[in-house]
Tab-separated table of C-alpha atoms and ligand atoms in Angstrom:
chain	number	residue	atom	x	y	z
I	255	MET	CA	-4.926	18.541	15.488
I	256	GLN	CA	-4.860	18.202	19.376
I	257	LEU	CA	-7.687	20.786	19.625
I	258	ALA	CA	-9.682	19.250	17.136
I	259	LEU	CA	-9.382	15.506	18.070
I	260	ALA	CA	-8.461	15.264	21.547
I	261	GLY	CA	-11.312	13.739	23.758
I	262	ARG	CA	-13.258	12.714	20.753
I	263	VAL	CA	-14.554	9.423	19.842
I	264	VAL	CA	-13.390	7.897	16.468
I	265	THR	CA	-16.643	7.148	14.513
I	266	ARG	CA	-14.863	5.648	11.588
I	267	PHE	CA	-11.090	4.910	10.574
I	268	GLU	CA	-9.950	4.801	7.005
I	269	ALA	CA	-6.374	3.585	6.051
I	270	ALA	CA	-5.083	3.050	2.327
I	271	VAL	CA	-2.067	1.536	3.832
I	272	VAL	CA	-1.225	-2.153	3.969
I	273	GLY	CA	-0.872	-3.346	7.447
I	274	LEU	CA	-2.981	-0.777	9.121
I	275	ASP	CA	-5.778	-3.137	9.646
I	276	ARG	CA	-6.713	-2.285	13.443
I	277	GLU	CA	-9.909	-1.639	14.865
I	278	VAL	CA	-9.921	2.158	15.704
I	279	ALA	CA	-13.630	3.114	15.679
I	280	GLY	CA	-14.913	3.552	19.207
I	281	ARG	CA	-11.519	4.453	20.643
I	282	VAL	CA	-11.111	7.786	22.115
I	283	VAL	CA	-8.375	10.209	20.956
I	284	GLU	CA	-6.270	10.778	24.272
I	285	ARG	CA	-3.713	13.089	22.731
I	286	VAL	CA	-1.944	14.181	19.612
I	287	GLU	CA	1.673	15.044	19.830
I	288	ALA	CA	3.907	16.513	17.219
I	289	VAL	CA	7.826	15.860	17.523
I	290	GLY	CA	9.624	17.288	14.761
I	291	LYS	CA	7.896	15.900	11.387
I	292	TRP	CA	6.559	13.009	13.408
I	293	LEU	CA	2.915	13.118	14.458
I	294	ARG	CA	1.684	10.459	17.215
I	295	ILE	CA	-2.009	10.142	17.906
I	296	TRP	CA	-2.791	8.335	21.119
I	297	PHE	CA	-5.891	6.119	21.189
I	298	SER	CA	-7.582	4.763	24.260
I	299	GLY	CA	-6.643	0.970	24.674
I	300	ASP	CA	-2.853	1.298	24.376
I	301	LEU	CA	-3.030	2.007	20.453
I	302	ILE	CA	-0.834	4.797	19.047
I	303	LEU	CA	-0.596	5.955	15.257
I	304	VAL	CA	2.733	6.999	14.341
I	305	THR	CA	3.254	9.025	10.987
I	306	HIS	CA	6.158	10.803	9.527
I	307	MET	CA	5.570	13.595	6.992
I	308	LEU	CA	9.028	13.847	5.244
I	309	MET	CA	8.612	16.541	2.566
I	310	SER	CA	5.453	15.522	0.925
I	311	GLY	CA	3.047	14.526	3.524
I	312	SER	CA	0.481	16.671	5.562
I	313	TRP	CA	-2.228	16.337	7.886
I	314	HIS	CA	-5.399	18.436	7.263
I	315	VAL	CA	-8.334	18.992	9.544
I	316	TYR	CA	-11.804	19.246	8.027
I	317	ARG	CA	-15.356	19.440	9.117
I	318	PRO	CA	-17.358	16.390	7.984
I	319	GLY	CA	-18.755	16.735	4.463
I	320	GLU	CA	-16.213	19.669	3.621
I	321	LYS	CA	-14.108	19.216	0.412
I	322	TRP	CA	-10.666	17.897	0.796
I	323	GLN	CA	-8.012	20.109	-0.475
I	324	ARG	CA	-5.926	17.162	-1.933
I	325	PRO	CA	-7.279	14.303	-4.020
I	326	ARG	CA	-8.607	11.265	-2.300
I	327	SER	CA	-6.048	9.207	-4.064
I	328	GLN	CA	-3.327	10.826	-1.825
I	329	MET	CA	-5.161	9.740	1.204
I	330	ARG	CA	-3.152	7.485	3.551
I	331	VAL	CA	-5.215	7.672	6.725
I	332	ALA	CA	-8.612	9.468	7.566
I	333	ILE	CA	-9.748	9.810	11.239
I	334	HIS	CA	-13.322	10.423	11.516
I	335	THR	CA	-15.234	12.069	14.469
I	336	ASP	CA	-18.573	13.816	14.923
I	337	GLU	CA	-16.938	17.101	14.664
I	338	PHE	CA	-13.960	16.899	12.792
I	339	VAL	CA	-12.222	14.582	10.068
I	340	ALA	CA	-8.311	14.561	10.139
I	341	VAL	CA	-6.704	13.238	6.897
I	342	ALA	CA	-3.095	12.413	6.307
I	343	PHE	CA	-2.044	12.790	2.582
I	344	GLN	CA	1.063	11.009	1.399
I	345	VAL	CA	2.558	10.343	4.621
I	346	PRO	CA	5.333	7.925	3.728
I	347	VAL	CA	5.510	6.372	7.318
I	348	THR	CA	2.341	5.280	9.042
I	349	GLU	CA	2.649	2.527	11.598
I	350	PHE	CA	0.623	1.538	14.662
I	351	HIS	CA	2.354	0.960	18.027
I	352	SER	CA	1.594	-0.006	21.671
I	353	ALA	CA	3.383	2.478	24.133
I	354	ALA	CA	5.876	-0.443	24.791
I	355	SER	CA	6.832	-0.887	20.995
I	356	LEU	CA	7.039	2.794	20.622
I	357	ALA	CA	9.571	2.866	23.424
I	358	ARG	CA	11.410	0.300	21.621
I	359	HIS	CA	11.438	2.122	18.457
I	360	ARG	CA	12.653	5.435	20.037
I	361	SER	CA	11.685	7.128	16.971
I	362	GLU	CA	12.425	10.515	18.270
I	363	GLN	CA	16.064	9.753	17.648
I	364	LEU	CA	15.942	9.720	13.915
I	365	GLY	CA	18.846	8.894	11.409
I	366	PRO	CA	19.261	11.049	8.662
I	367	ASP	CA	16.133	11.611	6.503
I	368	VAL	CA	16.367	10.157	3.255
I	369	ALA	CA	14.281	12.692	1.309
I	370	ALA	CA	15.833	15.674	3.069
I	371	ALA	CA	17.546	18.486	1.067
I	372	ASP	CA	20.686	18.154	3.201
I	373	PHE	CA	20.682	14.340	3.468
I	374	ASP	CA	23.985	13.042	4.392
I	375	ALA	CA	24.495	9.504	2.718
I	376	GLY	CA	27.929	8.893	4.310
I	377	ALA	CA	26.215	9.285	7.715
I	378	ALA	CA	23.338	7.047	6.527
I	379	VAL	CA	25.902	4.192	5.468
I	380	ALA	CA	27.769	4.664	8.843
I	381	GLN	CA	24.422	4.345	10.713
I	382	LEU	CA	23.321	1.393	8.964
I	383	ARG	CA	26.691	-0.449	9.591
I	384	SER	CA	26.491	0.469	13.229
I	385	ARG	CA	24.034	-2.290	13.624
I	386	PRO	CA	25.974	-5.412	11.899
I	387	GLU	CA	23.622	-7.916	13.481
I	388	LEU	CA	20.417	-6.727	11.905
I	389	GLU	CA	18.830	-8.144	8.688
I	390	VAL	CA	19.066	-5.715	5.780
I	391	GLY	CA	15.217	-5.250	5.635
I	392	VAL	CA	15.011	-4.865	9.443
I	393	ALA	CA	17.847	-2.078	9.346
I	394	LEU	CA	16.167	-0.185	6.475
I	395	LEU	CA	13.084	0.351	8.340
I	396	ALA	CA	14.976	1.236	11.810
I	397	GLN	CA	14.131	5.097	11.631
I	398	ASN	CA	16.943	5.917	14.137
I	399	LEU	CA	19.262	4.553	11.341
I	400	LEU	CA	17.710	5.737	8.102
I	401	ALA	CA	14.671	7.971	8.501
I	402	GLY	CA	11.766	8.213	5.834
I	403	LEU	CA	11.637	4.576	4.369
I	404	GLY	CA	8.581	2.731	4.819
I	405	ASN	CA	7.657	-0.935	4.197
I	406	VAL	CA	6.899	-0.688	0.366
I	407	PHE	CA	10.188	0.943	-0.395
I	408	LYS	CA	12.331	-1.191	1.891
I	409	SER	CA	11.724	-4.291	-0.426
I	410	GLU	CA	11.874	-1.933	-3.522
I	411	VAL	CA	15.144	-0.489	-2.539
I	412	CYS	CA	16.756	-4.083	-1.836
I	413	PHE	CA	15.735	-4.970	-5.332
I	414	ALA	CA	17.103	-1.898	-6.771
I	415	ALA	CA	20.338	-2.642	-5.160
I	416	ARG	CA	20.166	-6.435	-5.899
I	417	VAL	CA	20.807	-7.294	-2.302
I	418	ASN	CA	18.931	-10.142	-0.408
I	419	PRO	CA	16.814	-8.372	2.591
I	420	PHE	CA	17.471	-11.375	4.674
I	421	ARG	CA	21.350	-10.794	4.668
I	422	ARG	CA	22.751	-9.581	7.694
I	423	VAL	CA	24.410	-5.976	7.603
I	424	GLU	CA	27.676	-7.280	8.568
I	425	THR	CA	27.666	-9.498	5.341
I	426	LEU	CA	27.285	-6.446	3.015
I	427	SER	CA	30.501	-4.632	1.521
I	428	ILE	CA	30.430	-1.107	2.100
I	429	ALA	CA	29.724	-0.510	-1.528
I	430	GLU	CA	26.434	-2.745	-1.157
I	431	VAL	CA	25.350	-0.623	1.772
I	432	ALA	CA	26.223	2.676	-0.281
I	433	SER	CA	24.247	1.368	-3.059
I	434	LEU	CA	21.344	0.819	-0.669
I	435	VAL	CA	21.582	4.325	0.510
I	436	GLU	CA	21.762	5.656	-2.899
I	437	HIS	CA	18.603	3.864	-4.204
I	438	ALA	CA	16.681	4.621	-0.960
I	439	ARG	CA	17.504	8.321	-1.802
I	440	ARG	CA	16.566	8.193	-5.398
I	441	LEU	CA	13.286	6.074	-4.890
I	442	MET	CA	12.168	8.307	-2.080
I	443	THR	CA	12.886	11.630	-3.635
I	444	ARG	CA	11.459	10.481	-6.820
I	445	SER	CA	8.245	9.190	-5.237
I	446	VAL	CA	7.789	12.510	-3.434
I	447	THR	CA	8.312	14.499	-6.649
I	448	ALA	CA	5.913	12.164	-8.544
I	449	GLY	CA	3.305	12.221	-5.965
I	450	SER	CA	2.908	8.483	-6.489
I	451	ARG	CA	4.543	5.116	-5.944
I	452	GLY	CA	4.891	4.712	-9.453
I	453	ARG	CA	5.353	1.058	-11.021
I	454	LEU	CA	6.714	-1.271	-7.972
I	455	SER	CA	9.239	-3.924	-9.031
I	456	VAL	CA	8.562	-6.377	-6.264
I	457	TYR	CA	6.220	-4.919	-3.338
I	458	GLY	CA	2.877	-6.703	-3.429
I	459	ARG	CA	3.940	-8.996	-6.570
I	460	ARG	CA	4.274	-12.350	-4.822
I	461	GLY	CA	3.967	-14.983	-7.336
I	462	GLU	CA	4.284	-12.548	-10.391
I	463	ALA	CA	7.161	-12.594	-12.826
I	464	CYS	CA	10.010	-10.393	-11.912
I	465	ARG	CA	10.458	-7.750	-14.333
I	466	VAL	CA	14.020	-8.304	-14.925
I	467	CYS	CA	14.637	-12.262	-14.927
I	468	GLY	CA	11.023	-13.319	-14.870
I	469	SER	CA	11.395	-15.708	-11.640
I	470	ALA	CA	8.240	-15.776	-9.278
I	471	ILE	CA	8.483	-12.808	-6.877
I	472	GLU	CA	8.645	-14.145	-3.206
I	473	SER	CA	7.410	-12.579	0.115
I	474	ARG	CA	7.598	-13.575	3.734
I	475	LYS	CA	7.337	-11.786	7.107
I	476	GLN	CA	10.519	-10.410	8.423
I	477	GLY	CA	11.736	-9.154	12.010
I	478	GLU	CA	9.892	-9.021	15.211
I	479	ASP	CA	7.381	-6.650	13.814
I	480	ALA	CA	6.716	-9.275	11.062
I	481	ARG	CA	6.657	-6.715	8.402
I	482	VAL	CA	6.163	-8.493	4.954
I	483	THR	CA	9.406	-8.325	2.593
I	484	PHE	CA	9.071	-8.991	-1.127
I	485	TRP	CA	12.098	-9.986	-3.326
I	486	CYS	CA	13.236	-11.666	-6.300
I	487	PRO	CA	15.149	-15.118	-5.303
I	488	VAL	CA	17.373	-14.792	-8.513
I	489	CYS	CA	18.178	-11.165	-8.937
I	490	GLN	CA	18.837	-10.952	-5.290
I	491	MET	CA	20.686	-14.033	-4.563
I	492	GLY	CA	23.751	-12.030	-3.493
W	138	ZN	ZN1	14.520	-11.194	-10.804
């Protein structure tokens, strides 16, 4: 990746991920760093693409026009340059950062990886409860508390556990935190195995009927990064 991309100008950038609508074409790839399963691509102009591969995701490098080895439906991000095309398939975490926001996220200190074979649910519960002041929807995305949950499944996990994503962690019982962790584990390992997001309960369904109670799904931005959160106001009253 570093050899293929560093120093090259991005000619086209494709993203099949909600929220990645940034202007990348025309920027120069400054460097590519791999830290564990994290990959960081530094573009000129203080823009960093951060991805986490978990178990299912991978980056491939192709020549322009070369046939991809995985279907296009699994593409999350593609970075085109004149010489190479780098494609990320099924990477569950993809985010843009500035150097400052990346430092804030400290993504190198990862919490338990929700899709890992040796996932420790008890440790994940303890990590989440160590930040009682955070709203649930923010805590679930903090990769230093629980690694591998992206913005889509943050909402899905809260719905599955029937927890309102705007509650603070300190208001949750231990059983509720454990339920969130259990559903995170179940949904992420299922989505990894199935190779697709499957049918979503709340994410992207603002105004549509809840599949359980029929109420209209709501959405609003949450946290200092303003990530959109979806929830059912009736099923997730508690
Ligand atoms: Zn409902």
